[in-house]
């Protein structure tokens, strides 16, 4: 479809371990975003990127870091996972004035 | 105050009914507005953009009232396949033009 894929699709990890989620796009879009979605909160912005090596924080960035060494890849890292980071994580690309296209999501469970 | 507020529902309607969703936003400088649809355990997908003059796409009509900071979505002749969560979305001019999402309104259409 829109050429955006997330990996892994599902992950279970233990508290305190590092976790990296990957978002890959094939359309050369400049802007990429990471959101998390939780019941009662809706989608909340974690970090975003406006180009290679250009990133900035969103609403809920504590406990997360990101990297973008290539246009096509935007990585989200949980340095030391906590149970409060159990969530569904969505990556998105901005296609200009018509909003975003989202990846299929990663369901992360921290036990 | 949450930036984008929606009635969470659920709205339970029979097939063929007309249903309306409302949304308010707090940032008067917001420039772009959208309705997204999200099916259970899936990623959000763009339903339609919302323009100041109002716009229609088949059975769906969106309206924007900038003075009242109010957005609406009207669905006519509801179908079973319309059952989903509808997200009101506003584009922020901060945070890399990131989209700000409401928590969503759940619609269930029954036969």
Short mmCIF file of C-alpha atoms in Angstrom, two decimals:
data_model
loop_
_atom_site.label_atom_id
_atom_site.label_comp_id
_atom_site.label_asym_id
_atom_site.label_seq_id
_atom_site.Cartn_x
_atom_site.Cartn_y
_atom_site.Cartn_z
CA UNK A 1 0.00 0.00 0.00
CA UNK A 2 1.77 3.12 1.26
CA UNK A 3 5.18 1.48 1.63
CA UNK A 4 5.50 1.70 5.40
CA UNK A 5 6.29 -1.34 7.51
CA UNK A 6 6.89 -1.85 11.19
CA UNK A 7 8.82 -4.60 12.88
CA UNK A 8 8.35 -6.59 14.94
CA UNK A 9 4.55 -6.85 14.86
CA UNK A 10 4.43 -8.33 18.35
CA UNK A 11 6.97 -8.44 21.14
CA UNK A 12 7.01 -9.54 24.75
CA UNK A 13 9.96 -8.36 26.79
CA UNK A 14 11.04 -8.22 30.40
CA UNK A 15 11.19 -5.13 32.57
CA UNK A 16 14.58 -3.47 32.39
CA UNK A 17 15.60 -4.79 28.99
CA UNK A 18 16.26 -2.53 25.99
CA UNK A 19 13.88 -2.78 23.06
CA UNK A 20 14.12 -1.30 19.56
CA UNK A 21 11.20 -0.96 17.20
CA UNK A 22 11.78 -0.31 13.53
CA UNK A 23 9.80 1.71 11.03
CA UNK A 24 10.74 1.45 7.36
CA UNK A 25 9.35 3.47 4.46
CA UNK A 26 9.94 3.12 0.75
CA UNK A 27 8.57 6.50 -0.39
CA UNK A 28 11.33 8.92 0.63
CA UNK A 29 9.09 11.06 2.87
CA UNK A 30 10.88 13.58 5.02
CA UNK A 31 8.64 13.47 8.11
CA UNK A 32 8.20 10.35 10.22
CA UNK A 33 6.47 9.96 13.58
CA UNK A 34 6.15 7.49 16.45
CA UNK A 35 2.89 7.33 18.41
CA UNK A 36 1.66 5.11 21.17
CA UNK A 37 -1.97 4.19 21.66
CA UNK A 38 -3.46 3.23 25.00
CA UNK A 39 -7.05 2.78 26.19
CA UNK A 40 -8.42 6.03 27.52
CA UNK A 41 -5.63 8.12 25.99
CA UNK A 42 -5.88 7.76 22.28
CA UNK A 43 -2.83 8.28 20.09
CA UNK A 44 -0.02 10.29 21.66
CA UNK A 45 3.11 11.52 19.93
CA UNK A 46 6.40 10.14 21.29
CA UNK A 47 9.02 11.52 18.89
CA UNK A 48 9.17 12.70 15.34
CA UNK A 49 11.80 13.25 12.67
CA UNK A 50 12.01 15.90 9.97
CA UNK A 51 15.05 14.49 8.20
CA UNK A 52 18.13 12.35 8.55
CA UNK A 53 19.56 12.89 12.04
CA UNK A 54 16.88 15.52 12.74
CA UNK A 55 14.53 14.46 15.50
CA UNK A 56 12.52 16.09 18.25
CA UNK A 57 10.38 15.17 21.23
CA UNK A 58 6.66 14.81 21.36
CA UNK A 59 4.13 14.76 24.17
CA UNK A 60 5.27 11.52 25.87
CA UNK A 61 8.99 11.20 25.10
CA UNK A 62 10.30 10.23 28.56
CA UNK A 63 11.89 6.78 28.51
CA UNK A 64 12.20 6.73 24.71
CA UNK A 65 14.91 7.66 22.24
CA UNK A 66 14.92 7.65 18.45
CA UNK A 67 17.39 7.61 15.62
CA UNK A 68 17.20 8.28 11.93
CA UNK A 69 20.44 7.52 10.12
CA UNK A 70 18.72 6.95 6.77
CA UNK A 71 15.65 8.53 5.22
CA UNK A 72 13.86 5.21 5.08
CA UNK A 73 14.37 4.04 8.68
CA UNK A 74 13.15 5.54 11.93
CA UNK A 75 14.01 3.56 15.06
CA UNK A 76 12.35 3.84 18.46
CA UNK A 77 14.30 2.56 21.46
CA UNK A 78 13.11 1.89 24.96
CA UNK A 79 16.37 2.04 26.88
CA UNK A 80 15.03 0.10 29.88
CA UNK A 81 11.49 -1.11 29.33
CA UNK A 82 8.88 -0.62 32.05
CA UNK A 83 5.38 -2.04 32.40
CA UNK A 84 3.94 1.43 31.70
CA UNK A 85 5.40 1.16 28.20
CA UNK A 86 3.15 -1.77 27.37
CA UNK A 87 1.23 -0.34 24.46
CA UNK A 88 0.56 -0.41 20.75
CA UNK A 89 3.15 1.62 18.86
CA UNK A 90 2.37 3.15 15.49
CA UNK A 91 4.77 4.71 13.07
CA UNK A 92 3.49 7.21 10.52
CA UNK A 93 4.74 9.13 7.52
CA UNK A 94 3.47 12.51 6.46
CA UNK A 95 2.29 12.71 2.89
CA UNK A 96 1.87 16.46 2.80
CA UNK A 97 -1.50 18.09 3.22
CA UNK A 98 -3.51 14.91 3.35
CA UNK A 99 -2.55 13.67 6.77
CA UNK A 100 -0.58 10.59 7.54
CA UNK A 101 -0.22 6.99 6.54
CA UNK A 102 0.31 4.62 9.43
CA UNK A 103 2.13 1.37 9.72
CA UNK A 104 0.30 -1.69 11.00
CA UNK A 105 1.58 -1.20 14.54
CA UNK A 106 3.71 -3.08 17.03
CA UNK A 107 2.07 -4.61 20.08
CA UNK A 108 4.60 -4.46 22.90
CA UNK A 109 4.09 -6.18 26.23
CA UNK A 110 6.53 -5.56 29.07
CA UNK A 111 6.30 -8.19 31.80
CA UNK B 1 -7.95 20.99 28.69
CA UNK B 2 -7.33 18.27 26.12
CA UNK B 3 -6.44 19.70 22.71
CA UNK B 4 -9.02 17.63 20.87
CA UNK B 5 -12.13 16.39 22.62
CA UNK B 6 -14.72 13.91 21.41
CA UNK B 7 -17.66 12.11 22.93
CA UNK B 8 -16.35 8.55 23.29
CA UNK B 9 -19.77 6.95 22.77
CA UNK B 10 -20.46 4.21 22.03
CA UNK B 11 -23.07 5.12 19.49
CA UNK B 12 -25.27 2.11 18.77
CA UNK B 13 -27.47 2.61 15.71
CA UNK B 14 -29.46 0.42 13.32
CA UNK B 15 -28.57 0.04 9.68
CA UNK B 16 -29.84 2.96 7.65
CA UNK B 17 -29.67 5.45 10.49
CA UNK B 18 -28.03 8.84 10.31
CA UNK B 19 -25.46 9.52 13.00
CA UNK B 20 -23.43 12.61 13.84
CA UNK B 21 -20.15 12.93 15.72
CA UNK B 22 -18.85 16.15 17.19
CA UNK B 23 -15.42 17.31 18.16
CA UNK B 24 -13.93 20.46 19.67
CA UNK B 25 -10.35 21.65 19.56
CA UNK B 26 -8.56 24.12 21.80
CA UNK B 27 -5.83 25.62 19.62
CA UNK B 28 -7.33 28.41 17.54
CA UNK B 29 -4.19 28.48 15.36
CA UNK B 30 -4.78 24.94 14.09
CA UNK B 31 -4.75 24.84 10.33
CA UNK B 32 -5.75 21.39 9.14
CA UNK B 33 -8.47 19.02 10.21
CA UNK B 34 -9.25 15.41 9.49
CA UNK B 35 -11.43 12.47 10.37
CA UNK B 36 -9.70 9.11 10.64
CA UNK B 37 -11.29 5.72 10.97
CA UNK B 38 -9.80 2.93 13.05
CA UNK B 39 -11.01 -0.64 13.01
CA UNK B 40 -10.41 -2.88 15.99
CA UNK B 41 -6.73 -3.77 16.36
CA UNK B 42 -5.83 -1.99 13.12
CA UNK B 43 -4.02 1.20 12.25
CA UNK B 44 -5.90 4.48 11.78
CA UNK B 45 -6.76 5.34 8.19
CA UNK B 46 -7.69 8.70 6.73
CA UNK B 47 -11.42 8.96 6.16
CA UNK B 48 -11.56 12.53 4.94
CA UNK B 49 -10.06 15.96 5.33
CA UNK B 50 -12.31 18.72 6.68
CA UNK B 51 -12.52 22.05 4.89
CA UNK B 52 -13.96 25.34 6.07
CA UNK B 53 -16.66 25.24 3.40
CA UNK B 54 -17.71 21.76 4.43
CA UNK B 55 -17.19 18.72 2.25
CA UNK B 56 -18.92 15.53 1.35
CA UNK B 57 -17.71 12.10 0.28
CA UNK B 58 -20.58 9.81 -0.54
CA UNK B 59 -22.52 9.16 2.67
CA UNK B 60 -20.06 11.16 4.77
CA UNK B 61 -20.22 14.90 5.35
CA UNK B 62 -17.69 16.88 7.36
CA UNK B 63 -18.13 20.40 8.68
CA UNK B 64 -15.76 22.86 10.31
CA UNK B 65 -16.71 25.90 12.38
CA UNK B 66 -13.54 27.85 13.08
CA UNK B 67 -15.28 30.46 15.23
CA UNK B 68 -16.58 27.80 17.60
CA UNK B 69 -13.55 25.51 17.10
CA UNK B 70 -15.92 22.68 16.30
CA UNK B 71 -15.74 19.84 13.80
CA UNK B 72 -18.47 17.39 12.87
CA UNK B 73 -18.92 14.22 10.88
CA UNK B 74 -22.30 13.08 9.60
CA UNK B 75 -22.83 9.55 8.35
CA UNK B 76 -26.02 8.90 6.41
CA UNK B 77 -27.60 5.52 5.67
CA UNK B 78 -25.28 3.69 8.08
CA UNK B 79 -23.90 0.33 7.00
CA UNK B 80 -22.70 -2.56 9.14
CA UNK B 81 -19.25 -1.89 7.70
CA UNK B 82 -19.25 1.61 9.21
CA UNK B 83 -18.76 0.07 12.66
CA UNK B 84 -15.42 1.43 13.84
CA UNK B 85 -13.85 4.13 15.96
CA UNK B 86 -13.79 7.59 14.41
CA UNK B 87 -10.91 9.86 15.36
CA UNK B 88 -11.08 13.63 15.16
CA UNK B 89 -7.65 14.97 14.23
CA UNK B 90 -6.10 18.42 14.17
CA UNK B 91 -2.74 19.45 12.78
CA UNK B 92 -0.55 21.35 15.20
CA UNK B 93 1.84 23.96 13.88
CA UNK B 94 4.27 23.01 16.61
CA UNK B 95 5.97 19.60 16.90
CA UNK B 96 6.82 19.25 13.24
CA UNK B 97 3.23 19.74 12.12
CA UNK B 98 2.33 16.59 14.02
CA UNK B 99 -1.26 15.48 14.13
CA UNK B 100 -3.12 15.70 17.44
CA UNK B 101 -5.71 12.99 17.90
CA UNK B 102 -8.91 12.90 19.86
CA UNK B 103 -9.59 9.74 21.81
CA UNK B 104 -12.16 8.61 19.29
CA UNK B 105 -15.87 7.91 19.11
CA UNK B 106 -16.99 4.32 18.78
CA UNK B 107 -19.81 3.49 16.37
CA UNK B 108 -21.62 0.17 16.29
CA UNK B 109 -24.14 -0.39 13.49
CA UNK B 110 -26.47 -3.33 13.92
CA UNK B 111 -28.86 -5.12 11.56
#
